[in-house]
Coordinates of C-alpha atoms in Angstrom, one line a residue:
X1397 CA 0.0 0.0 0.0
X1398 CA 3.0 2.4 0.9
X1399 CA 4.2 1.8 -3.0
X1400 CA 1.0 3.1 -4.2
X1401 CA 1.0 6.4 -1.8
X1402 CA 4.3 6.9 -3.3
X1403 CA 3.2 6.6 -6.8
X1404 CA 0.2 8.9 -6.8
X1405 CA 2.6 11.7 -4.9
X1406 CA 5.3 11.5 -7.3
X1407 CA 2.6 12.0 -10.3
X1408 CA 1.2 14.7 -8.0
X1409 CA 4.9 16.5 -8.8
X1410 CA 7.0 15.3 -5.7
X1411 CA 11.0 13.9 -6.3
X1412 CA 11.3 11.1 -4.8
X1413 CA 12.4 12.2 -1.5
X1414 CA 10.0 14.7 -1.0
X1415 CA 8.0 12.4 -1.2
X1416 CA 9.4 10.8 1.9
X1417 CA 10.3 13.8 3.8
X1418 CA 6.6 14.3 3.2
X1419 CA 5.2 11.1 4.5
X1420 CA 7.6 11.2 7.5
X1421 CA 6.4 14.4 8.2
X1422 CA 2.6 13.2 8.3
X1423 CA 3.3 10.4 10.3
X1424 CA 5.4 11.9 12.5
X1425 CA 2.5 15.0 13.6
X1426 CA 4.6 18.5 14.4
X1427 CA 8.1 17.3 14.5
X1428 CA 11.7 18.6 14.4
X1429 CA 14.2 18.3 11.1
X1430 CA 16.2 15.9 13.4
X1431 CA 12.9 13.3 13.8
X1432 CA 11.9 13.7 10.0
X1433 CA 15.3 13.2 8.7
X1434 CA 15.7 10.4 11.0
X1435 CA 12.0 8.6 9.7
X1436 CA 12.6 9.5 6.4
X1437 CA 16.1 8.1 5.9
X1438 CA 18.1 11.1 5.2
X1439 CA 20.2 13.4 6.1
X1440 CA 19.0 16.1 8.7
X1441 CA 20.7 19.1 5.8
X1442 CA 19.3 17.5 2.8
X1443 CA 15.8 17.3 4.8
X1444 CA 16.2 20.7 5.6
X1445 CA 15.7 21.7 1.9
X1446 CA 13.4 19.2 0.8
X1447 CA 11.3 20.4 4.1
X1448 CA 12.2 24.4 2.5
X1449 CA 11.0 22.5 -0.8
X1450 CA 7.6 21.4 0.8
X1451 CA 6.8 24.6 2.3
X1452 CA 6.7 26.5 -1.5
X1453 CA 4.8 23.8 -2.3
X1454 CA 2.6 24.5 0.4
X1455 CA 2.3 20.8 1.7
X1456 CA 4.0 21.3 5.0
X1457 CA 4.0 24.6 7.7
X1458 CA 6.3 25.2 10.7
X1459 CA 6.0 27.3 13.8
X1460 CA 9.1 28.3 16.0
X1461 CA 9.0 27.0 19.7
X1462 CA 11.9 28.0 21.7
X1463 CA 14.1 28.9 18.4
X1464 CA 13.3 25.4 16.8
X1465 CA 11.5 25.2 13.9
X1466 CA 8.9 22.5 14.1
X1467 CA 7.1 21.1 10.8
X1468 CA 3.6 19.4 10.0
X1469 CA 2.5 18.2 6.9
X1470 CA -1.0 19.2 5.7
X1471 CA -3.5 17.1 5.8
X1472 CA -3.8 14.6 2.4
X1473 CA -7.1 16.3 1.7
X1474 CA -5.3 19.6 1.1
X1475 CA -3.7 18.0 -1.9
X1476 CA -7.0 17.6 -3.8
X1477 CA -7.9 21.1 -2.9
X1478 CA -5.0 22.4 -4.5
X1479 CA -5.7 20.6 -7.6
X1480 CA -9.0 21.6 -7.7
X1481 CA -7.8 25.3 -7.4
X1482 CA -5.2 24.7 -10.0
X1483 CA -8.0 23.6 -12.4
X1484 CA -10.4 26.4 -11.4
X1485 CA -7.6 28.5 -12.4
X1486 CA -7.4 27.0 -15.5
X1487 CA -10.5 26.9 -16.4
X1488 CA -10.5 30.4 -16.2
X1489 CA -8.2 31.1 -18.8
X1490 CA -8.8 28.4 -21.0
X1491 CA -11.2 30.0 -24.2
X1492 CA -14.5 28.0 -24.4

C-alpha cells in the first residue's frame, strides 16, 4: 500500500524524496528536522531543503518554539484542494 501512496505523490509533482520527507512528516504530527530526517532516511541538511521544498509547495507549515522550527505536513485532503484550485484556475483562462 506504501508503494501506491508513493506513486500517486510522485505523479502529483514530488521527487522522490520529498516524497518521503513528506510522509515522514505526516506520520510523525509537528516534528523537528532531526525526527523527519531520521524517519525518512536522510540526512537532517538535505531534509532541511526538501522540508524548505515542501513549504513552497505548500504541503507542509512550521511554527518556532523556543528557536526550533517544528514542521507538519498538511492534511492529504489539502492535496485535492490544491488541484482543484489549479483547475479552477485553468478553467478560467482556457477559451471556451
Amino acid at each position: 500500500m506504501a508503494n501506491r501512496y508513493e506513486e500517486v505523490l510522485k505523479e502529483y509533482g514530488l521527487s522522490e524524496n520529498e516524497v518521503r520527507v513528506y510522509v515522514a512528516t505526516l506520520k510523525a504530527g509537528e516534528s523537528s528536522v532531526q525526527k523527519i530526517a531520521k524517519n525518512a532516511g536522510l540526512p537532517r541538511t538535505t531534509t532541511y531543503h526538501l522540508l524548505e521544498s515542501l513549504l513552497q509547495k505548500a504541503l507542509v507549515s512550521f511554527v518556532i518554539k523556543e528557536k526550533i522550527k517544528w514542521f507538519q505536513a498538511v492534511a492529504p485532503k489539502r492535496l485535492i484542494e490544491n488541484i482543484d484550485d489549479k483547475k479552477r484556475r485553468l478553467q478560467e483562462i482556457v477559451p471556451d
